[in-house]
Tab-separated table of N, CA and C in Angstrom:
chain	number	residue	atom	x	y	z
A	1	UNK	N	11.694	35.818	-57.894
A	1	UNK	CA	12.424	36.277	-59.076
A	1	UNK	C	13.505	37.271	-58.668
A	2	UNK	N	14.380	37.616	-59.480
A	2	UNK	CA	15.810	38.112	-58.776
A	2	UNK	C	15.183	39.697	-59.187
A	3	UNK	N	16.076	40.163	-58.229
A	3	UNK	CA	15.759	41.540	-57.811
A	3	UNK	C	16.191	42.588	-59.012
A	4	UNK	N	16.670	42.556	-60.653
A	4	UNK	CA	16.980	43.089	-61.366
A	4	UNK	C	16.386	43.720	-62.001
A	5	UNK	N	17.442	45.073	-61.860
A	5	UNK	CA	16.723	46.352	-62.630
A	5	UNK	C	17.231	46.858	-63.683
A	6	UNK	N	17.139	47.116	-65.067
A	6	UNK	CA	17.636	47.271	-66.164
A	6	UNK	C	17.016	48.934	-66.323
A	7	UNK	N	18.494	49.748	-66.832
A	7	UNK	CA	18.151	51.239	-66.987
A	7	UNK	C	18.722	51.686	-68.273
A	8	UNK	N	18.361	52.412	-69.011
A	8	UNK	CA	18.435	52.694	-70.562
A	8	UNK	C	17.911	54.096	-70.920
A	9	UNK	N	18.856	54.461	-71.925
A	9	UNK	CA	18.311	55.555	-72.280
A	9	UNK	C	16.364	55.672	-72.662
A	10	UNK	N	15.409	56.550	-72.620
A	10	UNK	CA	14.645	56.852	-72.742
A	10	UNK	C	14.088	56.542	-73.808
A	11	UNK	N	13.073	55.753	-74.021
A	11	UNK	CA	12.466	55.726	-75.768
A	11	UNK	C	10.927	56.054	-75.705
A	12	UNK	N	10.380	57.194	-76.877
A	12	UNK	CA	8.934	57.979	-76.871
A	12	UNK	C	8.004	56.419	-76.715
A	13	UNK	N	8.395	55.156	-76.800
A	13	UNK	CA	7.366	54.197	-77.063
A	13	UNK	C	7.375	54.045	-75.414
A	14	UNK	N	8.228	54.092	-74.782
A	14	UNK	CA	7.395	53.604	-73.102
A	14	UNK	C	6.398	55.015	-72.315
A	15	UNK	N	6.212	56.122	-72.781
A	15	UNK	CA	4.952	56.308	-72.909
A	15	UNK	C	3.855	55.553	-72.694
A	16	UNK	N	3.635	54.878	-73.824
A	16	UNK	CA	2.832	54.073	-74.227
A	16	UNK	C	2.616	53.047	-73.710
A	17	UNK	N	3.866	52.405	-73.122
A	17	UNK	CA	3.869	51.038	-72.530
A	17	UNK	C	3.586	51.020	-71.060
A	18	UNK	N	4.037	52.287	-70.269
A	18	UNK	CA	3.830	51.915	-69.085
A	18	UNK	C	2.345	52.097	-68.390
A	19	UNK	N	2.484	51.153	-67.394
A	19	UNK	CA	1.207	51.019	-66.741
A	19	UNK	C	1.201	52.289	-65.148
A	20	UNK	N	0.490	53.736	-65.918
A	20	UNK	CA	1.193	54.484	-64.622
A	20	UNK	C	0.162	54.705	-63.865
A	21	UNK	N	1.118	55.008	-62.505
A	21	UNK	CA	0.215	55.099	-61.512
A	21	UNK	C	-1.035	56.238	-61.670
A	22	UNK	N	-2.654	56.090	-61.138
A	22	UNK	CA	-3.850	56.648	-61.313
A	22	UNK	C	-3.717	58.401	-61.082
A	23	UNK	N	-2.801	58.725	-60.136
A	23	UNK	CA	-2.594	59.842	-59.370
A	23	UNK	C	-1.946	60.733	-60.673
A	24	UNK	N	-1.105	59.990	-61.606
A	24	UNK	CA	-0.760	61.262	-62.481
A	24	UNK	C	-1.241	60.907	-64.226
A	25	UNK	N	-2.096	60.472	-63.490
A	25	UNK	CA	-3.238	60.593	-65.078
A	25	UNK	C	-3.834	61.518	-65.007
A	26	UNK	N	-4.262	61.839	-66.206
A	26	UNK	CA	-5.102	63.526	-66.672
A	26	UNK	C	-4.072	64.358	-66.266
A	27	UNK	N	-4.430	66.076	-66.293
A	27	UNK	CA	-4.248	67.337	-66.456
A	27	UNK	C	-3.274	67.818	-65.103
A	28	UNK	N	-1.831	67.902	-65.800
A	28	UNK	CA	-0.828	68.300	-64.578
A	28	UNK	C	-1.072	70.235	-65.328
A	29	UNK	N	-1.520	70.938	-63.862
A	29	UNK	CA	-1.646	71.973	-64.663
A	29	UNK	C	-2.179	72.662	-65.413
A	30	UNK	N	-1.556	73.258	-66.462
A	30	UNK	CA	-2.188	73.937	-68.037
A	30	UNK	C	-1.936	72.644	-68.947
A	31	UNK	N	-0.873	71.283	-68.389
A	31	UNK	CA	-0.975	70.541	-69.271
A	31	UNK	C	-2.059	69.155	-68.905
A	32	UNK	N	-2.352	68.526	-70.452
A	32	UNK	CA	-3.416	67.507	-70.204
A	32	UNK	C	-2.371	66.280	-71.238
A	33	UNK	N	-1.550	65.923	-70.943
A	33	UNK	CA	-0.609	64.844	-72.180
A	33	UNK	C	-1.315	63.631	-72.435
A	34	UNK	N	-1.705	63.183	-74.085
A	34	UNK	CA	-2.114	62.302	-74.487
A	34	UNK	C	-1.158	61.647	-74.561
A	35	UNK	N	-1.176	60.362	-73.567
A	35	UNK	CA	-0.147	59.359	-73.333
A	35	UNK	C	0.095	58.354	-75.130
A	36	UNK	N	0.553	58.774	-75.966
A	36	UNK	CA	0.806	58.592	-77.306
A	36	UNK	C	2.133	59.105	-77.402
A	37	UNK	N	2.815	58.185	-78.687
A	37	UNK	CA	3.862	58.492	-79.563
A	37	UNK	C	4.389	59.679	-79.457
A	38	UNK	N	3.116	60.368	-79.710
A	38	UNK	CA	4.336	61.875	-79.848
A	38	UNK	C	4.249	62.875	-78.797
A	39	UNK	N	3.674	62.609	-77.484
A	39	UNK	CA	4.209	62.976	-76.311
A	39	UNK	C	5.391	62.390	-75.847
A	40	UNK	N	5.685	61.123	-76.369
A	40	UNK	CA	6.870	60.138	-75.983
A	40	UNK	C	8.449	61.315	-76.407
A	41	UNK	N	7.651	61.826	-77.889
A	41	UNK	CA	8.743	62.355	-78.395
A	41	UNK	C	9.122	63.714	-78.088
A	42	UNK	N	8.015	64.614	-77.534
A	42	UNK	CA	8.548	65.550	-76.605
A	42	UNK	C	9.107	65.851	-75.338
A	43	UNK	N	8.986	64.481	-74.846
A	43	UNK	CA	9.653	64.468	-73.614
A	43	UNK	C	10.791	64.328	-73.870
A	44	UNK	N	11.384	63.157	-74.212
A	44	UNK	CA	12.502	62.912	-75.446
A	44	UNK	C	13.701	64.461	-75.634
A	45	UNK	N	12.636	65.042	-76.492
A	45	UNK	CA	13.260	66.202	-76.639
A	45	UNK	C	13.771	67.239	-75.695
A	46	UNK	N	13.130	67.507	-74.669
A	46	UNK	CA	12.877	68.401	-73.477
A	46	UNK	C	14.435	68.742	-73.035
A	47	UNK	N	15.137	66.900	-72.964
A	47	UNK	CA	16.408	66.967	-72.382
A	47	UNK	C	16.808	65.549	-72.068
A	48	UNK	N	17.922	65.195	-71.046
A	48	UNK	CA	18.165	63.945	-70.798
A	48	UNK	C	17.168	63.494	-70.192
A	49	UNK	N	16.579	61.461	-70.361
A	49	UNK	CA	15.506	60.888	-69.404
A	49	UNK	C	16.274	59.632	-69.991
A	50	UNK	N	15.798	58.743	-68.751
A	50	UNK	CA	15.854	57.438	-68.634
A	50	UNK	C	14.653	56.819	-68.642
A	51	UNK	N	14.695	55.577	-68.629
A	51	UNK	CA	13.835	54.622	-68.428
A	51	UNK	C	14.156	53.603	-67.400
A	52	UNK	N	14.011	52.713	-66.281
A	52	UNK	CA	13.945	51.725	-65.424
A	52	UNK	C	12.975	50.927	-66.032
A	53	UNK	N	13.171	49.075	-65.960
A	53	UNK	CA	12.376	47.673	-65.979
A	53	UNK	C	12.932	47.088	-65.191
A	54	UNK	N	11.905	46.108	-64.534
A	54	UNK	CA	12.088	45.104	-63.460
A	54	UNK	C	12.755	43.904	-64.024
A	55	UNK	N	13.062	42.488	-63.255
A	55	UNK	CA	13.271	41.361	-64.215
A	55	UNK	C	12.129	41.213	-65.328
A	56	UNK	N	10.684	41.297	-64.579
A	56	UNK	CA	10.062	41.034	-65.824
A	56	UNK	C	9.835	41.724	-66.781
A	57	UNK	N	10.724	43.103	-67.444
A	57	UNK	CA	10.301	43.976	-68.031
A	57	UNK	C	10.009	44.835	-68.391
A	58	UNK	N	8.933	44.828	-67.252
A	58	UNK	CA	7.747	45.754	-66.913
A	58	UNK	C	8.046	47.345	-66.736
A	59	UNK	N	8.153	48.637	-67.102
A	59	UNK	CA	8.470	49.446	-66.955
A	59	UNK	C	8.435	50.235	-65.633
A	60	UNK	N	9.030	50.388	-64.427
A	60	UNK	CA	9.098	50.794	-63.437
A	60	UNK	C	8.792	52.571	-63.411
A	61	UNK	N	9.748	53.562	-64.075
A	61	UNK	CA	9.792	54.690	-64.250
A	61	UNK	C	10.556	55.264	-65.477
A	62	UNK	N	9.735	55.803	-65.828
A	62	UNK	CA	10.144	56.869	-67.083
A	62	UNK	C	10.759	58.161	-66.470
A	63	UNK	N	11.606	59.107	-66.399
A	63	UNK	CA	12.420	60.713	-65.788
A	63	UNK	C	13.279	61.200	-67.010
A	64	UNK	N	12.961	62.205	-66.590
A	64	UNK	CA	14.431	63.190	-67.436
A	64	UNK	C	14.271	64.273	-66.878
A	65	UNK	N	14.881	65.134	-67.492
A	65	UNK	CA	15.395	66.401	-66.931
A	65	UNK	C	15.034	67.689	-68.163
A	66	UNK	N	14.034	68.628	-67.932
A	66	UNK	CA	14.409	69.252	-69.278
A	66	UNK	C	14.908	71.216	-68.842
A	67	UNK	N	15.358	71.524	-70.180
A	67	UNK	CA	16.409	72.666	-69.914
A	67	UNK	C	15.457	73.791	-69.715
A	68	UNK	N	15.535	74.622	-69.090
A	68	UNK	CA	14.943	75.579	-68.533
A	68	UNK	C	15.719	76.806	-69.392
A	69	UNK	N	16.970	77.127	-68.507
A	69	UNK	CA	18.552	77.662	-68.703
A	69	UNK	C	19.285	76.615	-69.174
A	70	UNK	N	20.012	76.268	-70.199
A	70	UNK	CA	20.966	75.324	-70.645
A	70	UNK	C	21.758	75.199	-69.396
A	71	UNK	N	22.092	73.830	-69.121
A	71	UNK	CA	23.193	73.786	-68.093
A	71	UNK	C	22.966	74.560	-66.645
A	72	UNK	N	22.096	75.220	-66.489
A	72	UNK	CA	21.424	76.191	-65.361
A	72	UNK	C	20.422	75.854	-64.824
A	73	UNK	N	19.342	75.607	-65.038
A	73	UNK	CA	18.013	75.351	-64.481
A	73	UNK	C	17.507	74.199	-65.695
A	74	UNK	N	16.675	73.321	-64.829
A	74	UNK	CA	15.918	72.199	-64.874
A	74	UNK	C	14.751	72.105	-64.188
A	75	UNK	N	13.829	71.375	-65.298
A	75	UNK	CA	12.827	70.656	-64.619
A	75	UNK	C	12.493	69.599	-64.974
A	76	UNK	N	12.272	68.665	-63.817
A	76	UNK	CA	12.462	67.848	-63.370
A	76	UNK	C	10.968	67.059	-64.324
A	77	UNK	N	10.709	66.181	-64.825
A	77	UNK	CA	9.543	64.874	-64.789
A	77	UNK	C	9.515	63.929	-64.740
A	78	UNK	N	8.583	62.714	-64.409
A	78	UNK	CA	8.350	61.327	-64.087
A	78	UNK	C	7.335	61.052	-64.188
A	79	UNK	N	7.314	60.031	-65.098
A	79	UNK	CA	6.172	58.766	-64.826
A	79	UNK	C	6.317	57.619	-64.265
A	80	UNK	N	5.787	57.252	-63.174
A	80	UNK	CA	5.911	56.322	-62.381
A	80	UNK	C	4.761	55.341	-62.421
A	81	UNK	N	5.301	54.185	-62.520
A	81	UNK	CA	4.635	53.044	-62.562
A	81	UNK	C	3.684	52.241	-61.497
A	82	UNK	N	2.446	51.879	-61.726
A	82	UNK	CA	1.744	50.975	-60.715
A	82	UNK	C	3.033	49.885	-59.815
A	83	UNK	N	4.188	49.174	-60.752
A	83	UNK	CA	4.587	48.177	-60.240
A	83	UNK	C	5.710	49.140	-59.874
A	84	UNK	N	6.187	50.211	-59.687
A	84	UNK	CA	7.391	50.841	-58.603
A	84	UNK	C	6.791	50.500	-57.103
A	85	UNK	N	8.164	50.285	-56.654
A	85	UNK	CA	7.793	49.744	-54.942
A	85	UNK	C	7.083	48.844	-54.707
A	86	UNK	N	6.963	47.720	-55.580
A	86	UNK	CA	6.406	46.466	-55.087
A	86	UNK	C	7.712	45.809	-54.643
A	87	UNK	N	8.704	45.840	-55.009
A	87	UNK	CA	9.546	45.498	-54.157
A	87	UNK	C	10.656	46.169	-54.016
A	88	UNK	N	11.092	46.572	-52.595
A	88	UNK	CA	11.619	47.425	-51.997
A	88	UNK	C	13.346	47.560	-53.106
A	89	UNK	N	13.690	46.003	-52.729
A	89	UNK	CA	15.244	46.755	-53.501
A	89	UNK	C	15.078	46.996	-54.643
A	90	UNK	N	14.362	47.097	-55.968
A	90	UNK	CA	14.062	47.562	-56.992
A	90	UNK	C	13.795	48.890	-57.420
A	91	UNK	N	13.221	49.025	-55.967
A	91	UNK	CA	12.943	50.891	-55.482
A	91	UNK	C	13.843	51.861	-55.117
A	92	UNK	N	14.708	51.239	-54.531
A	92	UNK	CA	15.947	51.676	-53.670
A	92	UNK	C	16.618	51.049	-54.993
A	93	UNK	N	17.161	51.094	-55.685
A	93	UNK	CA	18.161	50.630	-57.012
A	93	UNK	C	17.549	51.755	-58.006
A	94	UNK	N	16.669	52.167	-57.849
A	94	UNK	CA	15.830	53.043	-59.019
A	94	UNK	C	16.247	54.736	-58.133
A	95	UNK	N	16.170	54.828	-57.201
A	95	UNK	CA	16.244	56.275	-56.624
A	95	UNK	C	17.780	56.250	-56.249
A	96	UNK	N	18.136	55.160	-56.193
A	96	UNK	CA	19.787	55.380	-56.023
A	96	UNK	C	20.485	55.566	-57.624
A	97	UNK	N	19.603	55.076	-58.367
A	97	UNK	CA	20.216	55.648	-59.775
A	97	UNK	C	19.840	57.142	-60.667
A	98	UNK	N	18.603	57.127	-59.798
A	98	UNK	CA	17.936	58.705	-60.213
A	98	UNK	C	18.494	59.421	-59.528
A	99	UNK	N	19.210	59.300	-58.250
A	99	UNK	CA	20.114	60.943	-57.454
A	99	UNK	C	21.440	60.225	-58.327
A	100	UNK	N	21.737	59.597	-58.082
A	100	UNK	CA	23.052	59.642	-59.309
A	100	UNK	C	23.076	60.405	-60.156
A	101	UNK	N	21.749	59.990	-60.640
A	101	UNK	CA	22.269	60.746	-62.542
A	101	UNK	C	21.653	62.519	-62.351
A	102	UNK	N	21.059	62.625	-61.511
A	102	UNK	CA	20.924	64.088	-61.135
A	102	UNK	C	22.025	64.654	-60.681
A	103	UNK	N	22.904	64.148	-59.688
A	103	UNK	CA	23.823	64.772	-59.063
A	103	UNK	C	24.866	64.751	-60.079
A	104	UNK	N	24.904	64.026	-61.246
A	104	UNK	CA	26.242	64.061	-62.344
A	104	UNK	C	25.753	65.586	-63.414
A	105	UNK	N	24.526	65.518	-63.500
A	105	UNK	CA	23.929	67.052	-64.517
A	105	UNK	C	24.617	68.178	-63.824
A	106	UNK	N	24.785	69.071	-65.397
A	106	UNK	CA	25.622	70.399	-64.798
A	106	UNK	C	24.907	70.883	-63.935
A	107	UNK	N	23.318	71.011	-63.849
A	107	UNK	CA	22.329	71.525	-63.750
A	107	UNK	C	22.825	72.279	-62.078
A	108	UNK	N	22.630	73.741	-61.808
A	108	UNK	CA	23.041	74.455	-60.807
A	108	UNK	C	21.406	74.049	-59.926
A	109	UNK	N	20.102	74.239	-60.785
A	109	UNK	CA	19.034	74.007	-60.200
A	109	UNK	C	18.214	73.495	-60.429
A	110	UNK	N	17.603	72.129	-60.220
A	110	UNK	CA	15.965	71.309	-60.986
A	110	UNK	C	15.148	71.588	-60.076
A	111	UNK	N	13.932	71.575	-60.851
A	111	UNK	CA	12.333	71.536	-59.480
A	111	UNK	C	11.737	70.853	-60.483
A	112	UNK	N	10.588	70.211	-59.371
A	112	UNK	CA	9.789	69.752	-59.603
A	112	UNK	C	8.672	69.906	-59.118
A	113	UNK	N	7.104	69.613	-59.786
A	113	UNK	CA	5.790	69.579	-58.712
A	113	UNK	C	5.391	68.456	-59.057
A	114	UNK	N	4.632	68.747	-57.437
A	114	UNK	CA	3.651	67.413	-57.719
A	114	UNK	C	2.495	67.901	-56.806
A	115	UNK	N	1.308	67.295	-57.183
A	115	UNK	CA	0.040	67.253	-56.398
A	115	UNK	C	0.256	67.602	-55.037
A	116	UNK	N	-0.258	68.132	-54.366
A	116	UNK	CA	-0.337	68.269	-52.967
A	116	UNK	C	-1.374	66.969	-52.385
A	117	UNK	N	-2.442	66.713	-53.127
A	117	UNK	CA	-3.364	65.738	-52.622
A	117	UNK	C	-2.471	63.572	-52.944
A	118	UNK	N	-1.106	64.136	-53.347
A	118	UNK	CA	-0.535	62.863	-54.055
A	118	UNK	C	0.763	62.525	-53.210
A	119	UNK	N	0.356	62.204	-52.034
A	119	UNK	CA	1.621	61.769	-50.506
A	119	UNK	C	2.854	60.955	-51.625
A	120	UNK	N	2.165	59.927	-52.517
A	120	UNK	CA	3.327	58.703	-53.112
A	120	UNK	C	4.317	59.759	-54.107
A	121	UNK	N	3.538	60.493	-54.928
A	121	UNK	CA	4.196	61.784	-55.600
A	121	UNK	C	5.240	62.647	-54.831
A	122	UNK	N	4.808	62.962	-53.737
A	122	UNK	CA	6.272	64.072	-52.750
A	122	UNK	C	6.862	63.082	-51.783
A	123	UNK	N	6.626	61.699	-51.553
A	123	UNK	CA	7.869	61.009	-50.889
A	123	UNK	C	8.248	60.348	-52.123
A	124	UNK	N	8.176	60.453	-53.288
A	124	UNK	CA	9.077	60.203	-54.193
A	124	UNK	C	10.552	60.996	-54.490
A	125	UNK	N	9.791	62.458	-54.737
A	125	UNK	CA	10.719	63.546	-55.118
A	125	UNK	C	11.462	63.650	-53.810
A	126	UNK	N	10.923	63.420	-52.774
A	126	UNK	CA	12.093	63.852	-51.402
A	126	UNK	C	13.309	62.594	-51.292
A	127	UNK	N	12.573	61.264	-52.041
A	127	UNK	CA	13.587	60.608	-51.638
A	127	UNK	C	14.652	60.628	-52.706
A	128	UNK	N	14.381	61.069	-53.890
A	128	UNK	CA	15.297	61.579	-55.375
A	128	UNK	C	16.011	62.831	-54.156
A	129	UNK	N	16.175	63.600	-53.445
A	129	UNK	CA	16.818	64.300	-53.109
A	129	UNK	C	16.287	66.156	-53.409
A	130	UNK	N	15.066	65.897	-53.667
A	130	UNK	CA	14.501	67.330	-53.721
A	130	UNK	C	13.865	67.576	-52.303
A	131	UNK	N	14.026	68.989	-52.347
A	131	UNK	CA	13.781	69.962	-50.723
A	131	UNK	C	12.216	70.642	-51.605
A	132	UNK	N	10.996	70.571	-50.417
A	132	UNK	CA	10.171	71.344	-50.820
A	132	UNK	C	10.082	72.904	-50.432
A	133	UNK	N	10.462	73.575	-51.233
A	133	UNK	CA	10.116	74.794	-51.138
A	133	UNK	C	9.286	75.841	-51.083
A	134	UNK	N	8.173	75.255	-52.006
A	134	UNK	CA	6.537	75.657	-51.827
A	134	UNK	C	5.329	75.102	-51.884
A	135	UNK	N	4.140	75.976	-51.592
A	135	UNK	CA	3.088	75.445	-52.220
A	135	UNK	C	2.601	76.429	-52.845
A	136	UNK	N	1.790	75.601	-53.920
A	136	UNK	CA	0.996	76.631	-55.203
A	136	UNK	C	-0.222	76.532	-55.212
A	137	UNK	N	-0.839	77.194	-54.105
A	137	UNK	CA	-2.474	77.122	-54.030
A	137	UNK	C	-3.102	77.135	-55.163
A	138	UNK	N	-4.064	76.676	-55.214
A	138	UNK	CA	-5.157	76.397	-56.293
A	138	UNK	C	-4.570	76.747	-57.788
A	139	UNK	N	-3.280	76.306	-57.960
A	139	UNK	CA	-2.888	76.614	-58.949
A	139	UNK	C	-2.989	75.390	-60.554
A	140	UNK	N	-3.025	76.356	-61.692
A	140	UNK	CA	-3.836	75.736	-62.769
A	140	UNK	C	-5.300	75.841	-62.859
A	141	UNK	N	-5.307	75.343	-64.215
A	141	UNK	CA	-7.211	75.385	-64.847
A	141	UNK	C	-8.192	74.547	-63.802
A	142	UNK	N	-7.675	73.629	-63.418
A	142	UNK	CA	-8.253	73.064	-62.031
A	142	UNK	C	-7.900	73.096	-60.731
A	143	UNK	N	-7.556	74.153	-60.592
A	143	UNK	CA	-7.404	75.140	-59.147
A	143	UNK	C	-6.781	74.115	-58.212
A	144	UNK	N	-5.884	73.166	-58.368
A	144	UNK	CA	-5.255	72.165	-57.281
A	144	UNK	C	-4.303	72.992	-56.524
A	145	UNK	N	-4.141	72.450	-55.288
A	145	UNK	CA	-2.962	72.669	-54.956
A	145	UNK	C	-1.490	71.746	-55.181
A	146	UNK	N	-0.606	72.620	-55.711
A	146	UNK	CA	0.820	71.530	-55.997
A	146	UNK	C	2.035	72.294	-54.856
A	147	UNK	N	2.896	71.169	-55.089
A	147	UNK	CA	3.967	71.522	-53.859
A	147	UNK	C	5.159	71.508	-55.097
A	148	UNK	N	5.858	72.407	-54.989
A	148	UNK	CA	7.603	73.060	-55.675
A	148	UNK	C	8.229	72.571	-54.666
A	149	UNK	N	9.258	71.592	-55.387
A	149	UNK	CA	10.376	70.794	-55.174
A	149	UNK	C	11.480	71.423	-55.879
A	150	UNK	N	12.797	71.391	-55.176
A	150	UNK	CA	14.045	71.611	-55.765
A	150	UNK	C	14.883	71.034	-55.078
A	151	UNK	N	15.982	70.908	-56.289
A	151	UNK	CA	17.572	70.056	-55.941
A	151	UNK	C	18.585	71.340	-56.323
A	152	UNK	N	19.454	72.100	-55.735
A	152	UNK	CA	20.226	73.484	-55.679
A	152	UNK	C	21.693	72.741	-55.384
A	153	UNK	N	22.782	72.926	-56.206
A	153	UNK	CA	23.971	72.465	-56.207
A	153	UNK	C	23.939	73.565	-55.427
């Protein structure tokens, strides 16, 4: 099947639709998001996000960006899909459109975390073009460790 990737503004219903990967289910943090409607719609709100589908559809990745500082600081989120990186140029078409649309935001600074115990989670963000800057020992209600990512115009 041909290698096509369709990208669109963000809608609260792919929430719902996508099939995401096991690693960022349950409790990022202090947060625990009931993958429903109206988490769809706070993300939504947060700031700019996209959506990625494969030919068949299928939702690849959900991202946006939300405002920290207007125009100043960002942070960064994603839901990423079981079917991201099943095939390579679909993957590489998806992170070549996610540092795009990062590098076009006024944004002076985004970060992001992710799991320390979640390797597919931080060679994601490194290949979007974020530098890791820390780690956050046992940080949150379930004492994980996460790694701080940033992108610094």
């Amino acid at each position: 099947r041909e290698m096509t990737v369709t990208f669109h503004a963000f809608e609260p219903a792919d929430v719902v639709a996508i099939d995401l990967q096991p690693s960022q289910n349950g409790r990022l943090g202090i947060y625990e998001p009931v993958r429903d409607l109206q988490h769809g719609f706070d993300l939504q709100e947060m700031g700019p996000a996209w959506t990625a589908r494969d030919a068949d559809g299928r939702i690849l990745i959900c991202a946006g960006v939300g405002h920290v500082f207007p125009d100043v600081q960002g942070t960064a989120w994603a839901l990423i899909s079981n079917h991201f990186g099943e095939r390579r140029a679909s993957a590489g078409r998806v992170l070549r459109f996610g540092r795009a649309h990062l590098d076009a935001m006024p944004f002076r600074r985004i970060e992001a975390i992710a799991r320390a115990n979640a390797p597919r989670e931080c060679a994601f963000l490194e290949a979007m073009g974020f530098e890791r800057c820390a780690v956050m020992r046992a940080w949150g209600p379930l004492s994980e460790d996460y790694v701080l990512y940033e992108r610094v115009k």
